[in-house]
Amino acid sequence: MVAFLDGALRLILQPLHLLIFAIVVLAFVTVLFSALVLFHRLWMTRLDAHRGRMQEQWIGVVFRYMSDKASAADVARMVRLEDLDAFTDMVVHLIESIDGEDRERLTRLFEEMGIVSHYLTRLGDRNRWLRIYAVHFLGMVRARAAVPALVSLLEDRDDVVAFAAAQSLSQIRDREHLGQIVDVLTRRENWSEGAVAEILLEFGPDVAGGLLPLLRQPDLLEKSRFVVVDLLGYLRHLPALPTLVCLLDETAAPELKARILRALGRMASPEATAIIERYANYPGDPVVRLEAVRALGLIGQEESLEHLREALQDGDWNVRHESAWGLIHLGQPGIAELRERASADGQAGAISRQVLAEYEIGITT
Amino acid sequence: MLFSSLLDFIVAFNWFVFGYFVVFHVAYLALTFLSFFCILRYRRELRSVFLRNTFRWAFYRPVSVLVPAYNEQTMIVDNVQSLLQLEYPEYEIVVINDGSTDSTLQRLVEAFQLVAAPYDVVYRLASRKIRQVYVSRRFSNLTVVDKTNGGKADALNAGINVSRFPLICSIDADCMLERDCLLKVVRPFLRDVHTVAGGGIIRIANGCTIEHGQNTAIDLPTSHLARFQVVEYLRSFLFGRVGLDAINALMITSGAFSIYKKEVVVECGGYRRDSVGEDMELICRIHRFMRSNKRKYRITFVPDPICWTEVPESVKMLARQRNRWQRGLIDALMSNRGMLLNPRYGVIGLFGMPFFMFFEMIGPIIEVTGYVVFALGCVLGVVDGTFALMFLVAATLLGVVLSVTAICLEELSFRPYPRVRHLLMLFVYAILEQCGYRQMHMLWRVKASFDYMRGKRTWGDMHRRGFENGNGNGNGKLVKAA
């Protein structure tokens, strides 16, 4: 055997023979890849056709179930084990577009068919993507039976799994563990602000009460502090006003100042006007001034006219543009001010003319 | 003596070409397989929970979509219509009419009810004079800038000067975007605050059915030249760039579709107006700027098919395009050659720059010279004819393997071409590509290298057929003009 291999190697390793060997290997690889791809395409085409036919039957029996004309056993008889994922995908797609009693019926269908138990078992699968999809499914069907398992997955080392668990719990509206969910979300560094905010928003406006105390935690991640401020503003949680006002003056971070000003603008409380006006000519980051003038425009107090007028001469275009629109939002006094400025030269005049034209054409911000 | 030296040179050069050939293909195969795993992961992540309702969230990043247009009367209305249908919470479209001599501006004015409006332009970046800014009565997020001609880079700079938002997305006027493309391409900026630039996959729209600015039926082009380009785009876009992104060595996004943080572009000085490869040149400059200033950053690539473009179907237009691309590549690399093999620039200096310089910039010259020297060697008897033939077959097959691998991986990932006959056709063209098209392409790139050395810096005219069926309403297949 060794002699044979040795002889074969000596034969192949001559340059010409090496090339011929390479050609044979490459041709084989080309044909193999092409065949694999074609086989995969043909198989997927057949599978798609099969699933298309099955889905027509499944839709019928699922709707009969929802009309109490068929039982879960009737539905289960039409679904083979190998088609379970496809059936689940189809019904989950339905669930995503409905709510109320119909959604609960479909969840009950999954429970009666044993599908919820099946995915609960998958939560312990070694394949992370199977775990993630199982977590996702349990959240979609709002399977309350999955809550204990999902809560334990909040501490999973895998960020994607933990995030999926948090999102599923938010879809199930598990308020009992809201504190734990908030704690995990605000501790993880790898999750984006938007993703964290989306999960918390699923709990509705009530989540704001649980977020407010976090602002005073010194070890809160900066990213999480931003999310909390943004959410309090988005939800217009007025009890947060005093805390936000204090934080605005205490913090030296321009981005946090800007976000607080944005939140105050959304709250549109006249009580905050005086402090916001102080930031309309903030000497540092123009984003702070931008949010300040935007907030003044949203609050719409006529007393802010002077500050908005001054901001028309700001060095930053966005600040000038926003302050001009802020004047528009003040109504007639603001519009009159802009018309007066429009006749002047310089940056204030140019931005006034632009925004007046936008206003008259009907463009809105 | 001279003859003997010549023979020695031929032998040595042939060995050099052989070694270069092996290294080149091994590198590309490695990138292809790296890309495969990245794409699989990306698709799995898309199926997971991140993006479902992200943009219900009020604090998204608004985007300014910049569309430089020069003599684009056939396509500009379709292009803007498709942009107005994008699914994104807040964005604006800034079309920059770069001194067109046709009716580009008139078509925009008529189609979108534009009116001239005063605009306080801040010239943060150098650009030619802006004559007038137009806004739309119907679409509050559409702005058209009319300026004197200055080239694409100049037009983009003007667009940046007019744009309002912190992210800028530059697209070509002959492109159509998928509705959710902004959602997908902005996602890296949300996940990682250090992301400063990104790009996406460009697909070929020739042969597709475009209705109301959307691609409603995907098909292969009817022309052979465009079909070769489909295979080529798959190989270089989908797997070349994704692979480079995986190792953070991406040095080109695409001029047809790319997205940046505006402030970073402004800090770098904007697009260089005397460059014909302004997209790659800007990316190289961003790398240099960020690394020189020791700032953490990421340039990323979204492997999702999100942008459809028309490709040339005539040899003359294709040659012109590839000439410009090669000159742009050389210009970008030579302008930033200080990064080459410089450890101060990390993976860009030690891998990215050498990769592009030796394989993309010099590669065509080596390959074409290799053909000539190889043939000469055969004629002079220093190279065995059988060996030469076998080598050519092996080289051809290796090229086919790369293309077939790209098609294979495309099938296992995105599968935009729905029919089996599409797949079979792609295989056929993956083989045929090596029998003339590739060689022709190499010759164009060699010519481009000489053009660059002679100082040629122009764009050349590109003729577009558009997505119209002849009556200008933007519907119908992309078919050959009569």
mmCIF file of C-alpha atoms in Angstrom, chain A residues 15-16 19-20 22-23 26-27 29-30 33-34 37-38 40-42 44-45 48 89 96 128-129 132-133 136 140 160 163-164 167 171 190 192-195 197-198 201-202 227 230-231 234 262 266 317-318 320-321 347 350-351 353-354 357-358 361 363-365, chain B residues 18 33 41 44-45 47-59 115-122 135-137 140 162-165 190-191 193 262 384 386-387 390-391 393-394 397-398 400-401 404-405 407-408 411-412 415 417-420 423-424 427:
data_model
loop_
_atom_site.group_PDB
_atom_site.id
_atom_site.type_symbol
_atom_site.label_atom_id
_atom_site.label_comp_id
_atom_site.label_asym_id
_atom_site.label_seq_id
_atom_site.Cartn_x
_atom_site.Cartn_y
_atom_site.Cartn_z
ATOM 1 C CA PRO A 15 4.764 19.010 -13.344
ATOM 2 C CA LEU A 16 2.755 17.878 -16.317
ATOM 3 C CA LEU A 19 -1.389 19.775 -13.973
ATOM 4 C CA ILE A 20 -3.449 16.975 -15.404
ATOM 5 C CA ALA A 22 -5.333 19.501 -11.074
ATOM 6 C CA ILE A 23 -7.489 19.625 -14.191
ATOM 7 C CA LEU A 26 -11.111 21.057 -10.887
ATOM 8 C CA ALA A 27 -13.400 19.555 -13.496
ATOM 9 C CA VAL A 29 -15.305 20.040 -8.429
ATOM 10 C CA THR A 30 -17.054 22.130 -11.096
ATOM 11 C CA PHE A 33 -20.847 21.987 -7.382
ATOM 12 C CA SER A 34 -23.048 22.478 -10.412
ATOM 13 C CA VAL A 37 -26.754 23.441 -6.960
ATOM 14 C CA LEU A 38 -29.087 22.034 -9.584
ATOM 15 C CA HIS A 40 -30.805 21.807 -4.500
ATOM 16 C CA ARG A 41 -32.832 24.023 -6.822
ATOM 17 C CA LEU A 42 -34.937 21.130 -8.102
ATOM 18 C CA MET A 44 -36.478 23.324 -3.334
ATOM 19 C CA THR A 45 -38.819 23.792 -6.287
ATOM 20 C CA ASP A 48 -42.105 24.770 -2.449
ATOM 21 C CA ASP A 89 -44.383 29.484 9.728
ATOM 22 C CA GLU A 96 -48.639 38.505 13.150
ATOM 23 C CA ARG A 128 -28.336 28.137 18.802
ATOM 24 C CA TRP A 129 -30.439 29.012 15.769
ATOM 25 C CA ILE A 132 -33.486 31.347 18.803
ATOM 26 C CA TYR A 133 -36.296 30.355 16.471
ATOM 27 C CA HIS A 136 -39.061 33.737 18.727
ATOM 28 C CA MET A 140 -45.086 35.257 18.715
ATOM 29 C CA VAL A 160 -28.800 36.878 20.328
ATOM 30 C CA PHE A 163 -32.199 39.356 23.206
ATOM 31 C CA ALA A 164 -34.710 37.001 21.619
ATOM 32 C CA GLN A 167 -38.268 40.291 23.053
ATOM 33 C CA GLN A 171 -44.545 40.141 23.385
ATOM 34 C CA ASN A 190 -23.823 44.676 22.668
ATOM 35 C CA SER A 192 -28.310 48.603 20.049
ATOM 36 C CA GLU A 193 -30.422 51.356 21.548
ATOM 37 C CA GLY A 194 -33.151 50.881 18.988
ATOM 38 C CA ALA A 195 -33.419 47.180 19.747
ATOM 39 C CA ALA A 197 -36.168 50.531 23.064
ATOM 40 C CA GLU A 198 -38.335 48.352 20.840
ATOM 41 C CA LEU A 201 -42.052 49.774 24.095
ATOM 42 C CA GLU A 202 -43.939 46.489 23.777
ATOM 43 C CA VAL A 227 -32.546 54.833 25.869
ATOM 44 C CA ASP A 230 -35.499 58.821 24.847
ATOM 45 C CA LEU A 231 -38.264 56.529 26.033
ATOM 46 C CA TYR A 234 -41.332 59.367 23.560
ATOM 47 C CA ARG A 262 -35.447 66.354 22.803
ATOM 48 C CA ARG A 266 -41.763 65.918 23.137
ATOM 49 C CA TRP A 317 -27.398 75.501 9.335
ATOM 50 C CA ASN A 318 -29.590 72.936 11.063
ATOM 51 C CA ARG A 320 -30.997 78.107 11.878
ATOM 52 C CA HIS A 321 -33.425 75.970 9.901
ATOM 53 C CA GLN A 347 -27.560 83.908 7.062
ATOM 54 C CA ALA A 350 -31.329 83.492 3.701
ATOM 55 C CA ILE A 351 -32.778 80.897 6.055
ATOM 56 C CA ARG A 353 -36.534 83.244 2.922
ATOM 57 C CA GLN A 354 -35.997 79.513 2.521
ATOM 58 C CA ALA A 357 -40.888 79.478 0.828
ATOM 59 C CA GLU A 358 -41.140 75.956 2.264
ATOM 60 C CA ILE A 361 -45.311 75.726 -0.790
ATOM 61 C CA ILE A 363 -43.599 71.561 2.915
ATOM 62 C CA THR A 364 -43.706 70.433 6.518
ATOM 63 C CA THR A 365 -40.964 69.283 8.865
ATOM 64 C CA PHE B 18 2.427 30.498 -12.271
ATOM 65 C CA PHE B 33 -15.753 30.639 1.430
ATOM 66 C CA ARG B 41 -24.998 34.097 9.438
ATOM 67 C CA ARG B 44 -30.057 33.682 9.991
ATOM 68 C CA GLU B 45 -29.841 36.955 11.876
ATOM 69 C CA ARG B 47 -34.765 35.669 10.377
ATOM 70 C CA SER B 48 -34.283 36.361 14.052
ATOM 71 C CA VAL B 49 -35.857 39.132 15.968
ATOM 72 C CA PHE B 50 -33.847 42.274 15.503
ATOM 73 C CA LEU B 51 -35.491 44.214 12.766
ATOM 74 C CA ARG B 52 -39.173 43.565 12.928
ATOM 75 C CA ASN B 53 -40.401 46.801 14.355
ATOM 76 C CA THR B 54 -37.208 48.718 14.842
ATOM 77 C CA PHE B 55 -38.451 51.629 12.873
ATOM 78 C CA ARG B 56 -41.520 52.113 14.931
ATOM 79 C CA TRP B 57 -38.932 53.645 17.204
ATOM 80 C CA ALA B 58 -38.868 57.403 16.919
ATOM 81 C CA PHE B 59 -35.120 57.890 17.117
ATOM 82 C CA VAL B 115 -40.834 74.962 -8.079
ATOM 83 C CA ALA B 116 -37.774 77.134 -7.665
ATOM 84 C CA ALA B 117 -37.244 78.107 -4.039
ATOM 85 C CA PRO B 118 -34.639 80.107 -2.143
ATOM 86 C CA TYR B 119 -32.190 77.888 -0.310
ATOM 87 C CA ASP B 120 -29.558 78.785 2.236
ATOM 88 C CA VAL B 121 -26.726 76.597 0.926
ATOM 89 C CA VAL B 122 -23.744 76.116 3.192
ATOM 90 C CA VAL B 135 -38.581 71.776 -4.160
ATOM 91 C CA SER B 136 -41.637 69.683 -4.956
ATOM 92 C CA ARG B 137 -45.190 70.693 -4.243
ATOM 93 C CA SER B 140 -41.934 67.436 0.679
ATOM 94 C CA VAL B 162 -27.651 70.901 0.507
ATOM 95 C CA SER B 163 -28.452 67.785 2.535
ATOM 96 C CA ARG B 164 -29.960 68.044 5.984
ATOM 97 C CA PHE B 165 -29.455 64.695 7.613
ATOM 98 C CA LEU B 190 -27.615 51.282 14.614
ATOM 99 C CA ARG B 191 -25.835 48.182 15.829
ATOM 100 C CA VAL B 193 -21.955 53.477 16.627
ATOM 101 C CA LYS B 262 -21.906 62.918 6.657
ATOM 102 C CA ASP B 384 6.604 22.543 -23.494
ATOM 103 C CA THR B 386 1.615 20.156 -23.909
ATOM 104 C CA PHE B 387 2.418 21.713 -20.552
ATOM 105 C CA MET B 390 -2.628 21.833 -19.849
ATOM 106 C CA PHE B 391 -1.829 24.962 -17.861
ATOM 107 C CA VAL B 393 -6.974 24.429 -19.351
ATOM 108 C CA ALA B 394 -6.262 24.355 -15.608
ATOM 109 C CA LEU B 397 -11.116 25.612 -15.098
ATOM 110 C CA LEU B 398 -10.011 27.403 -11.965
ATOM 111 C CA VAL B 400 -14.832 28.510 -13.880
ATOM 112 C CA VAL B 401 -14.672 27.031 -10.376
ATOM 113 C CA VAL B 404 -19.535 28.370 -10.285
ATOM 114 C CA THR B 405 -18.787 28.615 -6.570
ATOM 115 C CA ILE B 407 -23.383 30.870 -8.330
ATOM 116 C CA CYS B 408 -23.589 27.942 -5.940
ATOM 117 C CA GLU B 411 -28.277 29.690 -4.818
ATOM 118 C CA LEU B 412 -27.844 28.699 -1.204
ATOM 119 C CA ARG B 415 -31.618 32.998 -4.935
ATOM 120 C CA TYR B 417 -33.298 34.172 -10.134
ATOM 121 C CA PRO B 418 -36.340 31.990 -9.676
ATOM 122 C CA ARG B 419 -36.144 29.483 -12.538
ATOM 123 C CA VAL B 420 -34.012 26.415 -13.102
ATOM 124 C CA LEU B 423 -29.366 28.613 -13.103
ATOM 125 C CA LEU B 424 -28.384 26.502 -16.086
ATOM 126 C CA PHE B 427 -23.458 27.896 -15.420
#
